[in-house]
Amino acid sequence: MNKNKNYTFIRERMKYLKLTDRLLKIASLVDKDKKIADIGTDHGYIPVYLLNKNIINYAILGDINKGPLENAKKEVVRNNLSDKVDLRLGSGIEVLKPNEVDQIIIAGMGGVLINDILKANEPVAHSAEKLILQPMQSPEELRKFLYKNGYEILDEYLVREEHRLYEIIVCRYRDLEPSQIDSIYYEVGQKLIEKNDPLIKDFIENKIRINKNILNKLEGKEGSVVEERKAIVSKKIEDLNSLLSR
């Protein structure tokens, strides 16, 4: 391999090394030739990757903070993609109009914040053909919101990155009646169980460990509030073990 080819190879490889396993999985869930919005885009790695791969040809990159949006702009310019990108400063999906994009990515935020973002501009959230959501905390609150507010969960995925398992929820608004489901499926996505995700066993076992630790910390403490908390956590452990034995 001559020096020019070697340099090109290294440059291409470094370009995609910016995408972690979590981000690569999110990117893989975007359908070809769709207009997308990446909300809370940070450095814009996902849309830049998708544009470079010719999977999409247009993206809106939104962030509430100027710093991350400037970082995204630098990444866009570095990759000669300015004509395919619209950078927007603002809160959540309030930077979008209904039907302006086909698919929306909201990743790297807490589940409660994602709920607030979806509620803040329902016409946009409801018009998207696909929402790709990746909560960093409180995924159970996000699932509860989706089930109770007319959304259909199309699929879910687990991704291991270093020592952590991340949850990704793919959904769309369908104006469904609020779903009454077993509360354990707020903790563990029903789709993950149905398709027996390769990481589901590790995922459930980790949740059991976390809840057993909570129970251990409550030992020796008294009071009605403590007893109620113990009962809730014990029931959760029981339900998680039931899922594990299926």
Tab-separated table of C-alpha atoms in Angstrom:
chain	number	residue	atom	x	y	z
A	1	MET	CA	0.000	0.000	0.000
A	2	ASN	CA	1.540	3.335	-1.037
A	3	LYS	CA	1.694	6.328	1.303
A	4	ASN	CA	-1.309	8.131	-0.218
A	5	LYS	CA	-3.542	5.061	-0.034
A	6	ASN	CA	-2.355	4.316	3.489
A	7	TYR	CA	-3.148	7.881	4.585
A	8	THR	CA	-6.622	7.663	3.027
A	9	PHE	CA	-7.277	4.342	4.765
A	10	ILE	CA	-6.203	5.691	8.162
A	11	ARG	CA	-8.253	8.872	7.692
A	12	GLU	CA	-11.383	6.860	6.802
A	13	ARG	CA	-10.874	4.525	9.732
A	14	MET	CA	-10.398	7.376	12.200
A	15	LYS	CA	-13.571	9.009	10.891
A	16	TYR	CA	-15.693	6.054	11.974
A	17	LEU	CA	-13.796	5.303	15.180
A	18	LYS	CA	-15.636	8.301	16.625
A	19	LEU	CA	-18.782	6.187	16.700
A	20	THR	CA	-18.975	3.962	19.769
A	21	ASP	CA	-20.923	0.687	19.711
A	22	ARG	CA	-23.916	2.521	21.178
A	23	LEU	CA	-23.851	5.215	18.494
A	24	LEU	CA	-23.232	2.691	15.715
A	25	LYS	CA	-26.304	0.723	16.783
A	26	ILE	CA	-28.428	3.867	16.833
A	27	ALA	CA	-27.142	4.783	13.369
A	28	SER	CA	-27.977	1.297	12.068
A	29	LEU	CA	-31.643	1.827	12.962
A	30	VAL	CA	-32.039	4.782	10.595
A	31	ASP	CA	-33.649	3.768	7.307
A	32	LYS	CA	-32.062	4.586	3.980
A	33	ASP	CA	-32.945	7.798	2.152
A	34	LYS	CA	-34.825	9.306	5.065
A	35	LYS	CA	-34.636	12.860	6.327
A	36	ILE	CA	-33.563	12.752	9.946
A	37	ALA	CA	-33.165	15.002	12.962
A	38	ASP	CA	-30.562	14.309	15.631
A	39	ILE	CA	-31.678	16.050	18.804
A	40	GLY	CA	-28.991	16.780	21.360
A	41	THR	CA	-26.541	16.106	18.565
A	42	ASP	CA	-23.386	17.040	20.517
A	43	HIS	CA	-20.590	16.541	17.932
A	44	GLY	CA	-22.983	15.368	15.209
A	45	TYR	CA	-21.213	12.024	14.860
A	46	ILE	CA	-24.313	9.991	13.940
A	47	PRO	CA	-25.655	12.205	11.112
A	48	VAL	CA	-22.134	12.805	9.763
A	49	TYR	CA	-21.579	9.036	9.666
A	50	LEU	CA	-24.926	8.435	7.928
A	51	LEU	CA	-24.266	11.164	5.359
A	52	ASN	CA	-20.756	9.886	4.627
A	53	LYS	CA	-22.155	6.387	4.144
A	54	ASN	CA	-24.843	7.750	1.766
A	55	ILE	CA	-27.529	6.203	3.951
A	56	ILE	CA	-29.238	9.589	4.202
A	57	ASN	CA	-28.831	12.794	2.219
A	58	TYR	CA	-30.206	15.380	4.660
A	59	ALA	CA	-30.108	15.919	8.418
A	60	ILE	CA	-31.141	18.536	10.947
A	61	LEU	CA	-28.758	18.734	13.900
A	62	GLY	CA	-30.276	20.304	16.981
A	63	ASP	CA	-28.843	21.168	20.380
A	64	ILE	CA	-29.905	23.440	23.217
A	65	ASN	CA	-26.330	24.597	23.857
A	66	LYS	CA	-24.107	26.656	21.565
A	67	GLY	CA	-20.905	24.759	22.428
A	68	PRO	CA	-22.017	21.307	21.240
A	69	LEU	CA	-23.627	22.828	18.138
A	70	GLU	CA	-20.341	24.551	17.306
A	71	ASN	CA	-18.587	21.191	17.712
A	72	ALA	CA	-21.117	19.648	15.349
A	73	LYS	CA	-20.575	22.465	12.843
A	74	LYS	CA	-16.813	21.823	12.867
A	75	GLU	CA	-17.418	18.121	12.232
A	76	VAL	CA	-19.807	18.919	9.388
A	77	VAL	CA	-17.366	21.355	7.771
A	78	ARG	CA	-14.453	18.929	8.219
A	79	ASN	CA	-16.432	16.339	6.255
A	80	ASN	CA	-17.602	18.777	3.540
A	81	LEU	CA	-21.259	18.186	4.374
A	82	SER	CA	-22.507	21.744	4.951
A	83	ASP	CA	-24.914	21.596	2.008
A	84	LYS	CA	-26.642	18.515	3.463
A	85	VAL	CA	-27.037	19.718	7.036
A	86	ASP	CA	-29.137	22.282	8.873
A	87	LEU	CA	-27.793	23.252	12.313
A	88	ARG	CA	-30.393	24.545	14.770
A	89	LEU	CA	-29.968	25.971	18.248
A	90	GLY	CA	-32.928	25.303	20.490
A	91	SER	CA	-34.679	23.037	22.947
A	92	GLY	CA	-35.460	19.476	21.874
A	93	ILE	CA	-37.830	18.957	18.972
A	94	GLU	CA	-39.095	22.526	19.268
A	95	VAL	CA	-36.529	23.314	16.554
A	96	LEU	CA	-38.595	21.188	14.120
A	97	LYS	CA	-41.849	21.578	12.210
A	98	PRO	CA	-44.337	18.723	11.689
A	99	ASN	CA	-43.382	16.428	8.779
A	100	GLU	CA	-40.084	18.257	8.279
A	101	VAL	CA	-38.160	15.023	8.860
A	102	ASP	CA	-39.080	11.348	8.645
A	103	GLN	CA	-37.152	9.970	11.610
A	104	ILE	CA	-35.932	11.527	14.847
A	105	ILE	CA	-33.047	10.445	17.073
A	106	ILE	CA	-33.071	11.501	20.730
A	107	ALA	CA	-30.134	9.843	22.468
A	108	GLY	CA	-27.891	10.281	25.473
A	109	MET	CA	-30.462	11.950	27.761
A	110	GLY	CA	-32.504	10.822	30.731
A	111	GLY	CA	-35.824	9.106	30.124
A	112	VAL	CA	-37.791	11.813	31.947
A	113	LEU	CA	-36.146	14.523	29.834
A	114	ILE	CA	-37.023	12.594	26.650
A	115	ASN	CA	-40.639	12.477	27.874
A	116	ASP	CA	-40.587	16.253	28.329
A	117	ILE	CA	-39.102	16.748	24.861
A	118	LEU	CA	-41.844	14.644	23.240
A	119	LYS	CA	-44.573	16.468	25.185
A	120	ALA	CA	-43.165	19.913	24.344
A	121	ASN	CA	-43.937	19.580	20.621
A	122	GLU	CA	-46.486	16.829	20.127
A	123	PRO	CA	-47.300	17.720	16.488
A	124	VAL	CA	-43.676	16.963	15.572
A	125	ALA	CA	-43.393	13.858	17.768
A	126	HIS	CA	-46.684	12.531	16.376
A	127	SER	CA	-45.812	13.178	12.726
A	128	ALA	CA	-42.497	11.277	12.736
A	129	GLU	CA	-42.629	7.841	11.154
A	130	LYS	CA	-39.973	6.611	13.581
A	131	LEU	CA	-38.459	7.784	16.857
A	132	ILE	CA	-35.142	6.270	17.936
A	133	LEU	CA	-34.788	6.897	21.666
A	134	GLN	CA	-31.809	6.016	23.842
A	135	PRO	CA	-32.312	6.924	27.497
A	136	MET	CA	-29.263	7.088	29.759
A	137	GLN	CA	-31.361	6.939	32.935
A	138	SER	CA	-34.967	6.130	33.864
A	139	PRO	CA	-35.855	4.000	30.814
A	140	GLU	CA	-38.809	2.675	32.825
A	141	GLU	CA	-40.288	6.191	32.978
A	142	LEU	CA	-39.867	6.551	29.224
A	143	ARG	CA	-41.615	3.244	28.505
A	144	LYS	CA	-44.448	4.151	30.876
A	145	PHE	CA	-44.897	7.468	29.072
A	146	LEU	CA	-44.946	5.807	25.640
A	147	TYR	CA	-47.488	3.171	26.657
A	148	LYS	CA	-49.761	5.744	28.285
A	149	ASN	CA	-49.578	8.357	25.520
A	150	GLY	CA	-50.546	6.542	22.344
A	151	TYR	CA	-47.144	5.354	21.121
A	152	GLU	CA	-46.349	1.935	19.700
A	153	ILE	CA	-43.006	0.403	20.665
A	154	LEU	CA	-41.810	-1.187	17.429
A	155	ASP	CA	-38.618	-2.758	18.746
A	156	GLU	CA	-35.971	-2.553	21.442
A	157	TYR	CA	-32.262	-3.307	21.538
A	158	LEU	CA	-29.534	-3.782	24.110
A	159	VAL	CA	-25.980	-2.682	23.390
A	160	ARG	CA	-22.929	-3.400	25.514
A	161	GLU	CA	-20.336	-0.662	25.664
A	162	GLU	CA	-17.448	-1.222	28.032
A	163	HIS	CA	-19.067	-2.254	31.336
A	164	ARG	CA	-22.550	-0.908	30.684
A	165	LEU	CA	-25.660	-2.105	28.872
A	166	TYR	CA	-27.625	0.550	27.013
A	167	GLU	CA	-31.287	0.363	25.991
A	168	ILE	CA	-32.579	1.660	22.667
A	169	ILE	CA	-36.308	2.036	22.018
A	170	VAL	CA	-37.744	2.400	18.512
A	171	CYS	CA	-41.311	3.685	18.466
A	172	ARG	CA	-43.904	5.782	16.660
A	173	TYR	CA	-47.097	7.567	17.584
A	174	ARG	CA	-50.245	5.619	16.683
A	175	ASP	CA	-52.929	7.326	18.814
A	176	LEU	CA	-53.383	4.068	20.711
A	177	GLU	CA	-55.451	3.724	23.834
A	178	PRO	CA	-53.293	3.759	26.992
A	179	SER	CA	-51.873	0.259	27.448
A	180	GLN	CA	-52.339	-1.645	30.678
A	181	ILE	CA	-49.325	-3.905	31.012
A	182	ASP	CA	-47.493	-5.594	33.840
A	183	SER	CA	-45.261	-2.956	35.448
A	184	ILE	CA	-42.213	-5.228	35.099
A	185	TYR	CA	-42.309	-4.439	31.363
A	186	TYR	CA	-41.537	-0.840	32.180
A	187	GLU	CA	-38.296	-2.154	33.709
A	188	VAL	CA	-37.529	-4.711	30.991
A	189	GLY	CA	-38.830	-4.019	27.503
A	190	GLN	CA	-41.386	-6.569	26.329
A	191	LYS	CA	-39.775	-6.671	22.875
A	192	LEU	CA	-36.455	-7.661	24.441
A	193	ILE	CA	-38.146	-10.635	26.101
A	194	GLU	CA	-40.168	-11.646	23.042
A	195	LYS	CA	-37.139	-11.825	20.750
A	196	ASN	CA	-34.811	-13.153	23.456
A	197	ASP	CA	-32.213	-10.427	22.928
A	198	PRO	CA	-28.679	-11.892	23.155
A	199	LEU	CA	-27.928	-9.649	26.146
A	200	ILE	CA	-31.229	-10.080	27.974
A	201	LYS	CA	-29.921	-12.566	30.560
A	202	ASP	CA	-27.054	-10.274	31.585
A	203	PHE	CA	-29.424	-7.320	31.597
A	204	ILE	CA	-31.968	-8.937	33.938
A	205	GLU	CA	-29.294	-10.407	36.210
A	206	ASN	CA	-27.775	-6.950	36.595
A	207	LYS	CA	-31.165	-5.500	37.539
A	208	ILE	CA	-31.603	-8.257	40.129
A	209	ARG	CA	-28.189	-7.417	41.622
A	210	ILE	CA	-29.066	-3.721	41.801
A	211	ASN	CA	-32.359	-4.409	43.566
A	212	LYS	CA	-30.787	-6.895	45.986
A	213	ASN	CA	-28.259	-4.205	46.916
A	214	ILE	CA	-31.132	-1.808	47.591
A	215	LEU	CA	-32.791	-4.447	49.774
A	216	ASN	CA	-29.555	-5.046	51.699
A	217	LYS	CA	-29.211	-1.326	52.433
A	218	LEU	CA	-32.751	-1.305	53.863
A	219	GLU	CA	-32.001	-4.131	56.290
A	220	GLY	CA	-32.156	-3.057	59.927
A	221	LYS	CA	-34.193	0.036	59.123
A	222	GLU	CA	-37.741	0.376	60.406
A	223	GLY	CA	-40.878	2.291	59.658
A	224	SER	CA	-43.889	2.034	57.363
A	225	VAL	CA	-42.127	3.804	54.484
A	226	VAL	CA	-39.165	1.402	54.705
A	227	GLU	CA	-41.448	-1.640	54.840
A	228	GLU	CA	-43.364	-0.415	51.807
A	229	ARG	CA	-40.107	0.129	49.933
A	230	LYS	CA	-38.889	-3.370	50.891
A	231	ALA	CA	-42.124	-4.892	49.581
A	232	ILE	CA	-41.849	-3.050	46.245
A	233	VAL	CA	-38.206	-4.039	45.737
A	234	SER	CA	-38.841	-7.666	46.785
A	235	LYS	CA	-41.737	-7.914	44.311
A	236	LYS	CA	-39.513	-6.476	41.573
A	237	ILE	CA	-36.815	-9.080	42.277
A	238	GLU	CA	-39.455	-11.810	42.173
A	239	ASP	CA	-40.787	-10.569	38.822
A	240	LEU	CA	-37.282	-10.255	37.362
A	241	ASN	CA	-36.460	-13.819	38.409
A	242	SER	CA	-39.694	-14.933	36.750
A	243	LEU	CA	-38.611	-13.307	33.487
A	244	LEU	CA	-35.217	-14.959	33.801
A	245	SER	CA	-36.730	-18.436	34.160
A	246	ARG	CA	-38.792	-18.236	30.972
